[in-house]
Coordinates of C-alpha atoms in Angstrom, one line a residue:
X54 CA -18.3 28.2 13.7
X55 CA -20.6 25.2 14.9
X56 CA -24.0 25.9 16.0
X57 CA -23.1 25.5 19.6
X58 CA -20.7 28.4 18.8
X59 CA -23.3 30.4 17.4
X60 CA -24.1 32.7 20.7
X61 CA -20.6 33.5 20.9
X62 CA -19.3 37.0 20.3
X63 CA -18.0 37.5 17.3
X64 CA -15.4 40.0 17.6
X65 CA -11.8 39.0 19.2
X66 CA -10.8 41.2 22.0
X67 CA -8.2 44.1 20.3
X68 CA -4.8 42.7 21.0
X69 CA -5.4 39.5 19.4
X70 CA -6.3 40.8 16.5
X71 CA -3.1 42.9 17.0
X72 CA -1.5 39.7 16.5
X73 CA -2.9 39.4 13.5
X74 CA -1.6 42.4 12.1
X75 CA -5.4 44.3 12.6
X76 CA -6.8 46.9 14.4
X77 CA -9.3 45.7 17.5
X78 CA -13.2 46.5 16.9
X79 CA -12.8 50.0 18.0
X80 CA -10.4 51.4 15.6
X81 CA -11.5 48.8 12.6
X82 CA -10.9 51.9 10.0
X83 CA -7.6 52.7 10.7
X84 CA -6.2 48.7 10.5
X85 CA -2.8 49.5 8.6
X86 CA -0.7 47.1 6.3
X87 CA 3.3 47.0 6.3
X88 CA 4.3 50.3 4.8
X89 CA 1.5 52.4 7.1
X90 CA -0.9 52.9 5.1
X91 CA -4.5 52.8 6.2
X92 CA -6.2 49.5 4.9
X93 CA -9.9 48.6 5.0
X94 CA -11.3 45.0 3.6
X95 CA -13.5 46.0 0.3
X96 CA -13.0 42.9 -1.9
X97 CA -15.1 39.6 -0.7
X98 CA -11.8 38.3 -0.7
X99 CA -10.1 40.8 1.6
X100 CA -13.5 40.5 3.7
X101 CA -14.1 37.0 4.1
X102 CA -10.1 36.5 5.0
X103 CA -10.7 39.4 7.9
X104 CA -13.7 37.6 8.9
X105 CA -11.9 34.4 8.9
X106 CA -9.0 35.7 11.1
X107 CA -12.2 37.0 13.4
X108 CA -13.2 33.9 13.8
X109 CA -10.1 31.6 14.5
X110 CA -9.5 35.0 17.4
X111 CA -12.6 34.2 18.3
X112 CA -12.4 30.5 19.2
X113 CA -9.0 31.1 20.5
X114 CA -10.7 33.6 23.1
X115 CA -13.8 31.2 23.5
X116 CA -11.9 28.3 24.6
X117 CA -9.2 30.4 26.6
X118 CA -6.5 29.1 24.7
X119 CA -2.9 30.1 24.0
X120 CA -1.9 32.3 20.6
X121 CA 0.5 29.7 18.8
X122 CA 1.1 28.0 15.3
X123 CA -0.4 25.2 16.7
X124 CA -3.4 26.6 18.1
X125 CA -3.8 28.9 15.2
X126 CA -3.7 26.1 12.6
X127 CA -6.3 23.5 14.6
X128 CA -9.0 26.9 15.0
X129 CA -8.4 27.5 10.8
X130 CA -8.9 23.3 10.0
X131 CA -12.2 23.4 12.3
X132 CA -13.8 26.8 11.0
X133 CA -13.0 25.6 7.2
X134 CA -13.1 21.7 7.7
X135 CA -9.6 21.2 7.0
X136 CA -9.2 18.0 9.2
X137 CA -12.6 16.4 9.7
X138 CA -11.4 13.7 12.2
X139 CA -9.9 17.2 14.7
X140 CA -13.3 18.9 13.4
X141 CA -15.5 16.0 15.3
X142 CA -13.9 15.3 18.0
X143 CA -14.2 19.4 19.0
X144 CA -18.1 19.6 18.0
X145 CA -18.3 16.0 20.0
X146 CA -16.5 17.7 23.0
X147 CA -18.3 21.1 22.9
X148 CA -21.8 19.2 22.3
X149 CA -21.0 17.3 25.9
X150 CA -20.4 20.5 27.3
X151 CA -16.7 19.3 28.1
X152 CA -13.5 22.1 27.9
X153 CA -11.1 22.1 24.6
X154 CA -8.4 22.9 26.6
X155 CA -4.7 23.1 24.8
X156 CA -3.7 19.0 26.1
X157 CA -6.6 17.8 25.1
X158 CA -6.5 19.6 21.5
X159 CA -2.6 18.1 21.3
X160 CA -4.0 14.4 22.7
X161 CA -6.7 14.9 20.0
X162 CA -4.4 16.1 16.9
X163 CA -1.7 13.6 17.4
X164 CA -3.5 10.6 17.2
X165 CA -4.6 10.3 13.6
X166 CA -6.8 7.1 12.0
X167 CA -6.3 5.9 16.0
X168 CA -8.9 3.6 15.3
X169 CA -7.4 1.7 11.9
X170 CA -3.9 1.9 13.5
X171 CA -5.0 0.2 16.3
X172 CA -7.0 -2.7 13.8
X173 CA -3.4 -2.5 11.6
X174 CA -1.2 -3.3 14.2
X175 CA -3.9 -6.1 15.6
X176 CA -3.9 -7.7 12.2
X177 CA 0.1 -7.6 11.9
X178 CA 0.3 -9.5 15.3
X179 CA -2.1 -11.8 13.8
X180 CA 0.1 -12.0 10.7
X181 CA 3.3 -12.6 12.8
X182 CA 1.6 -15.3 15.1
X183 CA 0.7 -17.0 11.6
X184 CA 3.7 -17.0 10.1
X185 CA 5.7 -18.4 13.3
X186 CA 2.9 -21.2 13.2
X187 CA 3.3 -21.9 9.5
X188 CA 7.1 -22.5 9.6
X189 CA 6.3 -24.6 13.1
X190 CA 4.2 -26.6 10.4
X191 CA 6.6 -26.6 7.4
X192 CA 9.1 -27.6 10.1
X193 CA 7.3 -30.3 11.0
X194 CA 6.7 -32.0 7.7
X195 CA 10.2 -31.4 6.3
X196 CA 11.2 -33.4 9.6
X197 CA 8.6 -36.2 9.2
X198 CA 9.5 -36.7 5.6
X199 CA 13.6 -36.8 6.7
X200 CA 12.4 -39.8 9.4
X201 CA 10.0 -41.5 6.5
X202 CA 13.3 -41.6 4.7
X203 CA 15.2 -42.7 6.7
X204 CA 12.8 -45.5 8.0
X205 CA 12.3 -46.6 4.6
X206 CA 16.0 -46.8 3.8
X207 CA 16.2 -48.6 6.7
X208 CA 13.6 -51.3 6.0
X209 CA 15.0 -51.1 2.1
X210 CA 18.2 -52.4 3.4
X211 CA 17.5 -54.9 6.1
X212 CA 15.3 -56.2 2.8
X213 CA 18.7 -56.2 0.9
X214 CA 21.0 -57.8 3.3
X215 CA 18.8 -60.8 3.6
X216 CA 19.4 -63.9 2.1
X217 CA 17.7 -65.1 -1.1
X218 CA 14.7 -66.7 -0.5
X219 CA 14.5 -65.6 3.5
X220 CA 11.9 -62.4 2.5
X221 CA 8.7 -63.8 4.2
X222 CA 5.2 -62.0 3.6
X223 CA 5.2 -60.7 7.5
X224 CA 8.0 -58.6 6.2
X225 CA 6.3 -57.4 3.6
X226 CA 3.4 -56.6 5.4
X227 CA 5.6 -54.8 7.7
X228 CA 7.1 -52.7 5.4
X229 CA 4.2 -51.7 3.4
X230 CA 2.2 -51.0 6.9
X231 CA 4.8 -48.4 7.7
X232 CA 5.0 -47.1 4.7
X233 CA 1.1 -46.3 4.4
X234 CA 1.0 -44.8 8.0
X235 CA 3.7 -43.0 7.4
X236 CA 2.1 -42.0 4.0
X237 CA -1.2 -40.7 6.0
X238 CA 1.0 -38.7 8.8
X239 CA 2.8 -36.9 5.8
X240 CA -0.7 -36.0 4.1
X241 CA -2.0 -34.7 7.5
X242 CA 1.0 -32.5 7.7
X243 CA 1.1 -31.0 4.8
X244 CA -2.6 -30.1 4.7
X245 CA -2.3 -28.2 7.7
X246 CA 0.3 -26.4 6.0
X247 CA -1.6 -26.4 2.6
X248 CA -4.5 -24.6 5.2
X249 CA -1.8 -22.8 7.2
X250 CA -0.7 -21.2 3.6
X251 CA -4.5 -20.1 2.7
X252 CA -5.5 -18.1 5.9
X253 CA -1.9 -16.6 5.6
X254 CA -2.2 -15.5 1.9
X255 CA -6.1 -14.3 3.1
X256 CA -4.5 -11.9 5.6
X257 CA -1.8 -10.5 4.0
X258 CA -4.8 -9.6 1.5
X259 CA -6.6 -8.2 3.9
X260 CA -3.4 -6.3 5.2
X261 CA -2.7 -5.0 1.7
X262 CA -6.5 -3.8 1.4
X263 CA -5.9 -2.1 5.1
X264 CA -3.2 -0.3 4.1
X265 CA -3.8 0.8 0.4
X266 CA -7.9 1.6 1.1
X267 CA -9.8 3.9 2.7
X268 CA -12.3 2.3 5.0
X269 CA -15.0 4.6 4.2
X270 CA -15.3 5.1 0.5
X271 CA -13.6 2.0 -0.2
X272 CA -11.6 4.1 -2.9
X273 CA -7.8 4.0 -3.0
X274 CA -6.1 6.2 -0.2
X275 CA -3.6 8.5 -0.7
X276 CA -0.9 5.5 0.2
X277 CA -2.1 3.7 -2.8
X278 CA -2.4 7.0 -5.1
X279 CA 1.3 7.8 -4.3
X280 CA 2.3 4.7 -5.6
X281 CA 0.0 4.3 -8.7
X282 CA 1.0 8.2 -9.7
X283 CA 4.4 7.1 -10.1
X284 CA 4.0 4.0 -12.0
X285 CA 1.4 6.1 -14.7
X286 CA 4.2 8.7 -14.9
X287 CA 7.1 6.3 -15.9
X288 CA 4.5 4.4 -18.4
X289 CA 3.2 7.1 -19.9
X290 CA 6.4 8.8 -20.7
X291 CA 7.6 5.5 -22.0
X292 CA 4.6 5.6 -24.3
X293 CA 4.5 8.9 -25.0
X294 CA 1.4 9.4 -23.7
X295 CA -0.9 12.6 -22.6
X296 CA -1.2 12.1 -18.5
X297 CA -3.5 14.4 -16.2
X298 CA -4.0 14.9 -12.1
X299 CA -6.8 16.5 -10.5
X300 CA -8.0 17.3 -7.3
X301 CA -11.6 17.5 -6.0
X302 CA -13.4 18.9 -3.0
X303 CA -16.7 19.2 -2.0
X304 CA -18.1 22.6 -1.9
X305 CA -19.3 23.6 1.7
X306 CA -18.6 20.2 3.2
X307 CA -18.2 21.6 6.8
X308 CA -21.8 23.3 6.3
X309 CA -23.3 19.6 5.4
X310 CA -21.4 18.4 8.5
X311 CA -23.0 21.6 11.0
X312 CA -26.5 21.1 9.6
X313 CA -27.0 17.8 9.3
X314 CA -24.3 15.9 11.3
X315 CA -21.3 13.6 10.4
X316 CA -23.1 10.5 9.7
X317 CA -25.0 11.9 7.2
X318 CA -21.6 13.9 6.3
X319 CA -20.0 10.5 5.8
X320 CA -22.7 9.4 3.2
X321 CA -22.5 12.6 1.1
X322 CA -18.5 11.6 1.0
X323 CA -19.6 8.3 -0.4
X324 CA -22.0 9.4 -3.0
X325 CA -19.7 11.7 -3.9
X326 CA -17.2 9.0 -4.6
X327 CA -19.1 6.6 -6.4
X328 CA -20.1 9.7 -8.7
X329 CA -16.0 9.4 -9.5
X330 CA -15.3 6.5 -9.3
X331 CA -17.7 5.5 -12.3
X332 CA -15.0 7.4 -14.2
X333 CA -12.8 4.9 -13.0
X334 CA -10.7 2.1 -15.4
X335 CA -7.5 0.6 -16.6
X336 CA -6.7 4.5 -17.5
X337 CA -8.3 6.7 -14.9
X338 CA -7.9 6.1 -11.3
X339 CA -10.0 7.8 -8.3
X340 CA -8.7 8.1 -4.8
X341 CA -9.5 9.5 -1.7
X342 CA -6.9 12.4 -0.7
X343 CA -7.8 13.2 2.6
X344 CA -11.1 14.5 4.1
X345 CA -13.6 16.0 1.5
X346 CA -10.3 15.6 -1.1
X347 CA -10.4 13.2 -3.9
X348 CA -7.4 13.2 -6.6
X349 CA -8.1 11.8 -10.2
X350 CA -5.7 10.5 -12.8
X351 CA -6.6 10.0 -15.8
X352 CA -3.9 9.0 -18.8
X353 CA -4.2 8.6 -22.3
X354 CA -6.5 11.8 -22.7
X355 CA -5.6 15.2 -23.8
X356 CA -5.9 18.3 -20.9
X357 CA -9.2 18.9 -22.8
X358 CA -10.3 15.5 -22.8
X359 CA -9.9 15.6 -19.3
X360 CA -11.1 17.9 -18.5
X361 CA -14.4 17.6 -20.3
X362 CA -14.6 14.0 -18.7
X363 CA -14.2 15.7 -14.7
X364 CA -16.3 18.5 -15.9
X365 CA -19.5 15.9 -17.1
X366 CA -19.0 14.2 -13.8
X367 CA -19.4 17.5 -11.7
X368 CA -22.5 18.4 -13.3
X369 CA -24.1 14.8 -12.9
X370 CA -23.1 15.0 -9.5
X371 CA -24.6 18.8 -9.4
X372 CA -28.1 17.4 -10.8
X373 CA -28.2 15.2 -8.1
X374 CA -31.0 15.7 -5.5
X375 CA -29.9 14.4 -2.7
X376 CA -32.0 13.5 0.7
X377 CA -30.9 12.9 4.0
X378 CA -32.9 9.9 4.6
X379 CA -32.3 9.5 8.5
X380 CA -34.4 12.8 9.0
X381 CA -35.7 12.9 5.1
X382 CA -34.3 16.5 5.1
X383 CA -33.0 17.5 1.7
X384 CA -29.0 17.9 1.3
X385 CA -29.7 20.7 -1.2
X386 CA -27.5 21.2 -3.6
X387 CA -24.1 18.9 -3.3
X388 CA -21.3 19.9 -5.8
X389 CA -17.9 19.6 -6.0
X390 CA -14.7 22.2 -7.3
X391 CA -11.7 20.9 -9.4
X392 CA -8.2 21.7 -10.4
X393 CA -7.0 20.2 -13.1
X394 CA -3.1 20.1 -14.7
X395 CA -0.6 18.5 -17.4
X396 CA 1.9 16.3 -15.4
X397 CA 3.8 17.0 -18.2
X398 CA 3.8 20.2 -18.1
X399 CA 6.7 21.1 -16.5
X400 CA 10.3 18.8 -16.0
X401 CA 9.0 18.0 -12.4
X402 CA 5.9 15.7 -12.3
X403 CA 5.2 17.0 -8.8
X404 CA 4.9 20.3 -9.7
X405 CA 1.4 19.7 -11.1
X406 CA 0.0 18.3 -8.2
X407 CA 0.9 21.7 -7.0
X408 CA -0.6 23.1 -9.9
X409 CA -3.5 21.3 -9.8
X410 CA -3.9 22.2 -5.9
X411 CA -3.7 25.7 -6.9
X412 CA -6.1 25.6 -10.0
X413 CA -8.6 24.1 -7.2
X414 CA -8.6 26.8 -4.9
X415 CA -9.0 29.6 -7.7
X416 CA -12.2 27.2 -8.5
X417 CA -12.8 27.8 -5.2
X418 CA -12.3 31.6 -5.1
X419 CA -14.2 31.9 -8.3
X420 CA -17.4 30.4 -7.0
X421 CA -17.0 26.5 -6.5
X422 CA -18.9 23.7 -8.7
X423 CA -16.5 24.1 -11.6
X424 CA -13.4 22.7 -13.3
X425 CA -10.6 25.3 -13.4
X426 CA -7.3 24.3 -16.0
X427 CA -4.2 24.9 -14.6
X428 CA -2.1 27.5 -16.9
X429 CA 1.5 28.4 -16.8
X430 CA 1.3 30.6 -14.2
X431 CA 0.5 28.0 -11.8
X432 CA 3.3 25.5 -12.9
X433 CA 6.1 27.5 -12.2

């Protein structure tokens, strides 16, 4: 929970946790699993997943809202920072003492990157607008040079049909006159157009950047990864080459955002992927996944090679003493958890994404700031 939350009873009334499949507070010893049997949390596992059901009952009952997948899912992304854009907007709404009722959660969940969709569509209107006025402009000229033409061929044969000898100089004169005006309304034209092409080439730029980037790290988005995963696949199979995917996330990200805010948040993201990115090149490419997510491919380099190139960058990153320089509190400790697998480890190259997702969370499980291998268990 947020600090704000942090006076809030902790234990869900019984019949939620009913829902659950648990006992209420009164009878926690007799909670029983499918066949009947009597079952009590020992394992840190088996406890922190009971106290992380407590919690999402708990918010549910805080906020007075409905029991529903819906519900249930946006109270599990805010207590473990699975959606940090849902995650601040509810600490924004409970610091201004404002309800999170269930439309405003819906209003608040369905309008992802609002913001940069909002810039994206203002940039294609901007795109379309410039392309209507650049064919107004190639229009333009291609008619201008049909009417030079034709002028010319005009002049050309009233030239011809005179008599020998009858061409005076005024004629002449004439002919070259038009000709050079003509001449300097063509050049006019077609440097607007030569301009209208430039600022038209500049935005679609800018609109390829928009769409492929995030706007934070400045790293590839998942858009972009999507793409460039393919294209690595199909070359290195073509090559014969080794091929790798990983995913990274930083460890206790939601804590950095609690105690020190989601500014400062935002520039632990970045630090942490400029640590990355340096591993970056023709052969390994960073992106941003989503949140505190990163996904790394790297091809040309052995599972061990790999890994012992994400590994070096985790403890760089770990050695790091970081400082929040807006209050000149220390970060502590910033570190990140890996999964790492063989795309070509099983027939389906997206099965080790999956693997990769899964070798991440037993990194997780087994105590964060390390890079766990994906083995067979976890491609099949």
């Amino acid at each position: 929970m947020s600090d704000q939350d942090s006076s809030l009873p902790r234990r869900p009334a019984k019949g939620l946790l009913d829902w659950f499949g648990f006992a209420g507070p009164s009878d926690v010893n007799h909670d029983v699993d499918a066949s009947g049997t009597p079952f009590v949390p020992t394992t840190p596992h088996q406890i922190a997943r009971q106290q992380l059901l407590d919690d999402i009952a708990n918010f549910l009952q805080v906020h007075d809202l409905e029991v529903s997948g819906f519900t249930l899912s946006v109270a599990h992304d805010y207590l473990v920072g699975g959606n940090r854009r849902v995650t601040r907007a509810i600490d924004e709404q409970i610091q201004a003492s404002e309800p999170v009722t269930l439309p405003w959660l819906r209003k608040a969940a369905a309008d992802p990157g609002h913001n940069q969709n909002e810039a994206m569509h203002r940039l294609m209107k901007r795109l379309e607008t410039d392309i209507e006025d650049f064919g107004k402009v190639t229009s333009e000229a291609s008619s201008a040079t049909n009417h030079y033409n034709e002028a010319l061929a005009a002049h050309v044969h009233d030239l011809d049909q005179a008599p020998d000898g009858q061409i005076g100089v005024d004629e002449l004169l004439d002919l070259a006159r038009a000709m050079l005006d003509r001449t300097r309304s063509l050049e006019e034209d077609m440097a607007r157009s030569a301009e209208q092409t430039r600022v038209l080439r500049n935005n679609l730029e800018q609109a390829r950047r928009n769409a492929d980037h995030d706007h934070l790290t400045g790293l590839p988005n998942r858009r972009a990864f999507e793409a460039r995963f393919d294209a690595e696949y199909a070359s290195a199979k073509a090559r014969g080459e080794h091929l790798c995917v990983a995913f990274c996330d930083i460890d206790f990200f939601k804590r950095i955002n609690d105690t020190h805010g989601h500014d400062a948040g935002d520039r632990v993201l970045k630090v942490v992927a400029e640590t990355l990115a340096r591993m970056s090149d023709d052969r390994c490419h960073v992106a941003r996944h989503g949140g505190e997510e990163f996904v790394v491919l790297l091809r040309g380099r052995s599972l061990h090679e790999a890994w012992e190139m994400l590994d070096d960058t985790r403890h760089r990153m770990a050695e790091r003493k970081l400082v929040n320089r807006a209050t000149e509190t220390p970060f502590g400790q910033v570190t990140f958890s890996a999964g790492i697998a063989d795309v070509f480890g099983s027939e389906d190259p997206r099965e080790s994404l999956r693997a990769a997702d899964k070798a991440l969370y037993k990194a997780k499980e087994s105590g964060r700031n390390k890079v766990v291998v994906a083995d067979k268990t976890m491609l099949g």
